[in-house]
mmCIF file of C-alpha atoms in Angstrom:
data_model
loop_
_atom_site.group_PDB
_atom_site.id
_atom_site.type_symbol
_atom_site.label_atom_id
_atom_site.label_comp_id
_atom_site.label_asym_id
_atom_site.label_seq_id
_atom_site.Cartn_x
_atom_site.Cartn_y
_atom_site.Cartn_z
ATOM 1 C CA ASP A 218 -4.483 9.550 16.382
ATOM 2 C CA GLU A 219 -4.753 10.280 20.068
ATOM 3 C CA VAL A 220 -2.902 12.399 22.597
ATOM 4 C CA LEU A 221 -1.412 10.648 25.604
ATOM 5 C CA VAL A 222 0.290 12.162 28.619
ATOM 6 C CA ARG A 223 3.182 10.547 30.472
ATOM 7 C CA ASP A 224 3.535 11.526 34.128
ATOM 8 C CA ARG A 225 6.488 9.687 35.637
ATOM 9 C CA ASP A 226 5.455 6.012 35.376
ATOM 10 C CA THR A 227 1.850 6.565 34.308
ATOM 11 C CA VAL A 228 0.421 7.143 30.847
ATOM 12 C CA TRP A 229 -3.111 8.494 30.529
ATOM 13 C CA ALA A 230 -5.508 10.012 28.014
ATOM 14 C CA PRO A 231 -6.225 13.637 29.024
ATOM 15 C CA GLU A 232 -9.613 13.709 27.285
ATOM 16 C CA THR A 233 -11.002 10.795 29.315
ATOM 17 C CA GLY A 234 -8.643 10.579 32.256
ATOM 18 C CA GLN A 235 -8.246 6.872 31.545
ATOM 19 C CA VAL A 236 -4.925 5.238 32.374
ATOM 20 C CA VAL A 237 -3.252 3.546 29.413
ATOM 21 C CA LEU A 238 -1.121 0.491 30.031
ATOM 22 C CA ASP A 239 2.294 0.971 28.486
ATOM 23 C CA LEU A 240 3.391 -2.581 27.782
ATOM 24 C CA SER A 241 5.922 -3.341 25.128
ATOM 25 C CA VAL A 242 5.616 -6.709 23.451
ATOM 26 C CA GLU A 243 9.290 -7.488 24.107
ATOM 27 C CA GLN A 244 8.944 -6.734 27.799
ATOM 28 C CA LEU A 245 5.824 -8.838 28.094
ATOM 29 C CA ALA A 246 7.356 -11.664 26.065
ATOM 30 C CA SER A 247 10.428 -11.819 28.292
ATOM 31 C CA ARG A 248 8.191 -12.217 31.341
ATOM 32 C CA VAL A 249 6.082 -14.941 29.727
ATOM 33 C CA GLU A 250 8.901 -16.923 28.070
ATOM 34 C CA PRO A 251 9.675 -19.129 31.115
ATOM 35 C CA PHE A 252 6.019 -20.195 31.174
ATOM 36 C CA ALA A 253 6.187 -21.027 27.468
ATOM 37 C CA ALA A 254 9.134 -23.363 27.999
ATOM 38 C CA ARG A 255 7.298 -25.037 30.869
ATOM 39 C CA ALA A 256 4.160 -25.441 28.725
ATOM 40 C CA VAL A 257 6.163 -27.212 26.023
ATOM 41 C CA ARG A 258 7.852 -29.520 28.551
ATOM 42 C CA GLU A 259 4.471 -30.380 30.087
ATOM 43 C CA ARG A 260 2.977 -31.167 26.682
ATOM 44 C CA GLU A 261 5.988 -33.328 25.816
ATOM 45 C CA ALA A 262 5.601 -35.228 29.086
ATOM 46 C CA ASP A 263 1.882 -35.897 28.786
ATOM 47 C CA GLY A 264 2.054 -36.906 25.107
ATOM 48 C CA GLY A 265 -1.489 -35.690 24.567
ATOM 49 C CA LEU A 266 -0.987 -33.525 21.498
ATOM 50 C CA ASP A 267 -1.206 -34.630 17.898
ATOM 51 C CA ALA A 268 0.586 -32.827 15.043
ATOM 52 C CA ASP A 269 -2.135 -30.181 14.727
ATOM 53 C CA GLY A 270 -2.042 -29.601 18.476
ATOM 54 C CA TRP A 271 1.720 -29.037 18.386
ATOM 55 C CA TYR A 272 1.282 -26.730 15.404
ATOM 56 C CA ASP A 273 -1.369 -24.699 17.256
ATOM 57 C CA LEU A 274 0.868 -24.503 20.321
ATOM 58 C CA GLY A 275 3.686 -23.272 18.074
ATOM 59 C CA LEU A 276 1.435 -20.511 16.764
ATOM 60 C CA ASP A 277 0.576 -19.473 20.301
ATOM 61 C CA LEU A 278 4.241 -19.441 21.343
ATOM 62 C CA GLU A 279 5.663 -17.446 18.437
ATOM 63 C CA ALA A 280 5.051 -14.026 20.028
ATOM 64 C CA VAL A 281 6.587 -14.942 23.370
ATOM 65 C CA SER A 282 9.213 -17.566 22.566
ATOM 66 C CA PRO A 283 10.284 -18.278 18.994
ATOM 67 C CA VAL A 284 12.643 -20.978 20.301
ATOM 68 C CA GLU A 285 9.813 -22.869 21.986
ATOM 69 C CA ALA A 286 7.580 -22.277 18.962
ATOM 70 C CA GLU A 287 10.188 -23.926 16.768
ATOM 71 C CA ARG A 288 10.366 -26.875 19.175
ATOM 72 C CA ALA A 289 6.596 -27.218 18.898
ATOM 73 C CA TYR A 290 6.823 -27.203 15.084
ATOM 74 C CA ASP A 291 9.589 -29.816 15.310
ATOM 75 C CA ARG A 292 7.254 -32.014 17.346
ATOM 76 C CA ALA A 293 4.424 -31.509 14.853
ATOM 77 C CA LEU A 294 6.721 -32.559 12.021
ATOM 78 C CA ALA A 295 8.021 -35.546 13.986
ATOM 79 C CA LEU A 296 4.431 -36.754 14.308
ATOM 80 C CA GLU A 297 3.356 -35.800 10.782
ATOM 81 C CA ALA A 298 6.265 -35.269 8.395
ATOM 82 C CA GLU A 299 3.911 -33.795 5.792
ATOM 83 C CA HIS A 300 2.484 -31.025 7.992
ATOM 84 C CA THR A 301 3.044 -28.238 5.484
ATOM 85 C CA ASP A 302 2.051 -25.323 7.708
ATOM 86 C CA ALA A 303 4.470 -26.451 10.429
ATOM 87 C CA SER A 304 7.225 -26.617 7.791
ATOM 88 C CA VAL A 305 6.405 -23.127 6.516
ATOM 89 C CA ASN A 306 6.277 -21.597 9.985
ATOM 90 C CA ARG A 307 9.467 -23.292 11.146
ATOM 91 C CA GLY A 308 11.126 -22.099 7.944
ATOM 92 C CA ARG A 309 10.039 -18.534 8.654
ATOM 93 C CA LEU A 310 11.481 -18.681 12.176
ATOM 94 C CA ARG A 311 14.748 -20.012 10.779
ATOM 95 C CA HIS A 312 14.736 -17.355 8.085
ATOM 96 C CA GLU A 313 14.264 -14.616 10.688
ATOM 97 C CA ARG A 314 17.383 -15.936 12.467
ATOM 98 C CA GLY A 315 19.334 -15.860 9.210
ATOM 99 C CA GLU A 316 19.433 -19.657 8.815
ATOM 100 C CA LEU A 317 18.799 -19.583 5.081
ATOM 101 C CA ASP A 318 19.701 -23.243 4.450
ATOM 102 C CA GLY A 319 17.207 -24.499 7.021
ATOM 103 C CA ALA A 320 14.520 -22.059 5.894
ATOM 104 C CA GLU A 321 14.928 -23.016 2.249
ATOM 105 C CA ALA A 322 14.793 -26.715 3.134
ATOM 106 C CA ASP A 323 11.570 -26.200 5.116
ATOM 107 C CA TYR A 324 9.892 -24.254 2.309
ATOM 108 C CA ARG A 325 10.925 -26.838 -0.265
ATOM 109 C CA ARG A 326 9.682 -29.595 2.045
ATOM 110 C CA ALA A 327 6.265 -27.917 2.234
ATOM 111 C CA ILE A 328 6.168 -27.448 -1.545
ATOM 112 C CA GLY A 329 7.095 -31.101 -2.001
ATOM 113 C CA VAL A 330 4.010 -32.070 -0.035
ATOM 114 C CA ARG A 331 1.666 -29.373 -1.364
ATOM 115 C CA SER A 332 2.844 -27.866 -4.600
ATOM 116 C CA ASP A 333 -0.035 -25.368 -4.480
ATOM 117 C CA HIS A 334 1.043 -23.808 -1.152
ATOM 118 C CA ALA A 335 1.320 -20.170 -2.255
ATOM 119 C CA LEU A 336 2.894 -18.932 0.976
ATOM 120 C CA ALA A 337 5.619 -21.593 0.824
ATOM 121 C CA HIS A 338 6.474 -20.478 -2.729
ATOM 122 C CA PHE A 339 6.464 -16.826 -1.655
ATOM 123 C CA ASN A 340 8.699 -17.475 1.355
ATOM 124 C CA LEU A 341 11.027 -19.538 -0.818
ATOM 125 C CA GLY A 342 11.244 -16.549 -3.161
ATOM 126 C CA VAL A 343 12.262 -14.301 -0.264
ATOM 127 C CA VAL A 344 15.016 -16.723 0.786
ATOM 128 C CA LEU A 345 16.249 -17.011 -2.793
ATOM 129 C CA GLU A 346 16.235 -13.233 -3.124
ATOM 130 C CA ASP A 347 18.248 -12.999 0.106
ATOM 131 C CA ARG A 348 20.733 -15.401 -1.505
ATOM 132 C CA VAL A 349 20.904 -13.092 -4.547
ATOM 133 C CA ARG A 350 19.358 -15.725 -6.801
ATOM 134 C CA GLU A 351 16.915 -13.268 -8.287
ATOM 135 C CA ALA A 352 15.875 -15.185 -11.415
ATOM 136 C CA VAL A 353 14.863 -18.227 -9.360
ATOM 137 C CA ALA A 354 13.249 -15.967 -6.746
ATOM 138 C CA GLY A 355 11.148 -14.429 -9.516
ATOM 139 C CA ASP A 356 10.018 -17.895 -10.569
ATOM 140 C CA ALA A 357 8.993 -18.649 -6.973
ATOM 141 C CA TYR A 358 6.974 -15.415 -6.758
ATOM 142 C CA ARG A 359 5.276 -16.178 -10.079
ATOM 143 C CA THR A 360 4.379 -19.666 -8.861
ATOM 144 C CA ALA A 361 2.974 -18.201 -5.631
ATOM 145 C CA LEU A 362 0.835 -15.838 -7.689
ATOM 146 C CA ARG A 363 -0.425 -18.670 -9.910
ATOM 147 C CA HIS A 364 -1.764 -20.339 -6.769
ATOM 148 C CA ASP A 365 -2.957 -17.122 -5.106
ATOM 149 C CA PRO A 366 -3.251 -14.114 -7.441
ATOM 150 C CA GLN A 367 -4.220 -11.927 -4.451
ATOM 151 C CA LEU A 368 -0.922 -12.490 -2.594
ATOM 152 C CA GLY A 369 0.039 -8.822 -2.511
ATOM 153 C CA TYR A 370 3.576 -9.135 -1.215
ATOM 154 C CA ALA A 371 4.418 -11.525 -4.035
ATOM 155 C CA HIS A 372 3.322 -8.824 -6.495
ATOM 156 C CA PHE A 373 5.358 -6.237 -4.577
ATOM 157 C CA ASN A 374 8.541 -8.330 -4.404
ATOM 158 C CA LEU A 375 8.241 -9.417 -8.022
ATOM 159 C CA ALA A 376 7.807 -5.768 -9.057
ATOM 160 C CA GLY A 377 11.087 -4.949 -7.316
ATOM 161 C CA LEU A 378 12.902 -7.785 -9.069
ATOM 162 C CA LEU A 379 11.495 -6.785 -12.447
ATOM 163 C CA GLU A 380 12.437 -3.159 -11.904
ATOM 164 C CA ARG A 381 16.042 -4.158 -11.143
ATOM 165 C CA SER A 382 16.097 -6.321 -14.275
ATOM 166 C CA VAL A 383 14.846 -3.328 -16.319
ATOM 167 C CA ASP A 384 11.453 -4.886 -17.115
ATOM 168 C CA VAL A 385 9.648 -1.645 -16.332
ATOM 169 C CA ALA A 386 6.324 -2.737 -17.839
ATOM 170 C CA GLY A 387 6.303 -5.926 -15.763
ATOM 171 C CA ALA A 388 7.284 -4.005 -12.643
ATOM 172 C CA VAL A 389 4.474 -1.493 -13.163
ATOM 173 C CA ARG A 390 1.935 -4.274 -13.793
ATOM 174 C CA HIS A 391 2.801 -6.085 -10.545
ATOM 175 C CA LEU A 392 3.046 -2.878 -8.531
ATOM 176 C CA ALA A 393 -0.427 -1.912 -9.781
ATOM 177 C CA ALA A 394 -1.757 -5.352 -8.752
ATOM 178 C CA TYR A 395 -0.193 -4.868 -5.314
ATOM 179 C CA ARG A 396 -1.832 -1.420 -4.968
ATOM 180 C CA ARG A 397 -5.222 -2.725 -6.109
ATOM 181 C CA GLY A 398 -5.027 -5.406 -3.458
ATOM 182 C CA ARG A 399 -4.091 -2.866 -0.771
ATOM 183 C CA ALA A 400 -7.027 -0.658 -1.802
ATOM 184 C CA ARG A 401 -9.426 -3.605 -1.313
ATOM 185 C CA ALA A 402 -8.078 -4.397 2.142
#
């Protein structure tokens, strides 16, 4: 929506003359990652964080160091085995790396603790779909929607599954629910 000018190493907005910083997230993350590892080591040494503290640190680290974020979630789960959000987030990191067994185990662990955790059911559905277990993935999406009918991506993914299984009416119904949710956002 705006025009920018690049002049050698500088990017600026010609309408205002303001310089625009051209920082890519990857570039910034690579510069910050050594500090993230040090922060985790320091927290491990001082022993001052509880499970929620480790979870919060994991959230903060995800953008700059997924490896250190996962270590933080591991620590949260070591302190509180039933920390469902740490299980879900660790599962997502594993899923992103293609570790489907670990991701599925984490999502099922979270569901075992909190059967109403809509995001855990949704993420489990994505893993099951990646494993080409579409019928079970559909069940996971439906369960996610029972717990959170506004979970748009569950509607979207379920619509895709239903379309492939030739349930056109079901696919249209869930796609419409997804679109209604997007219109509200």
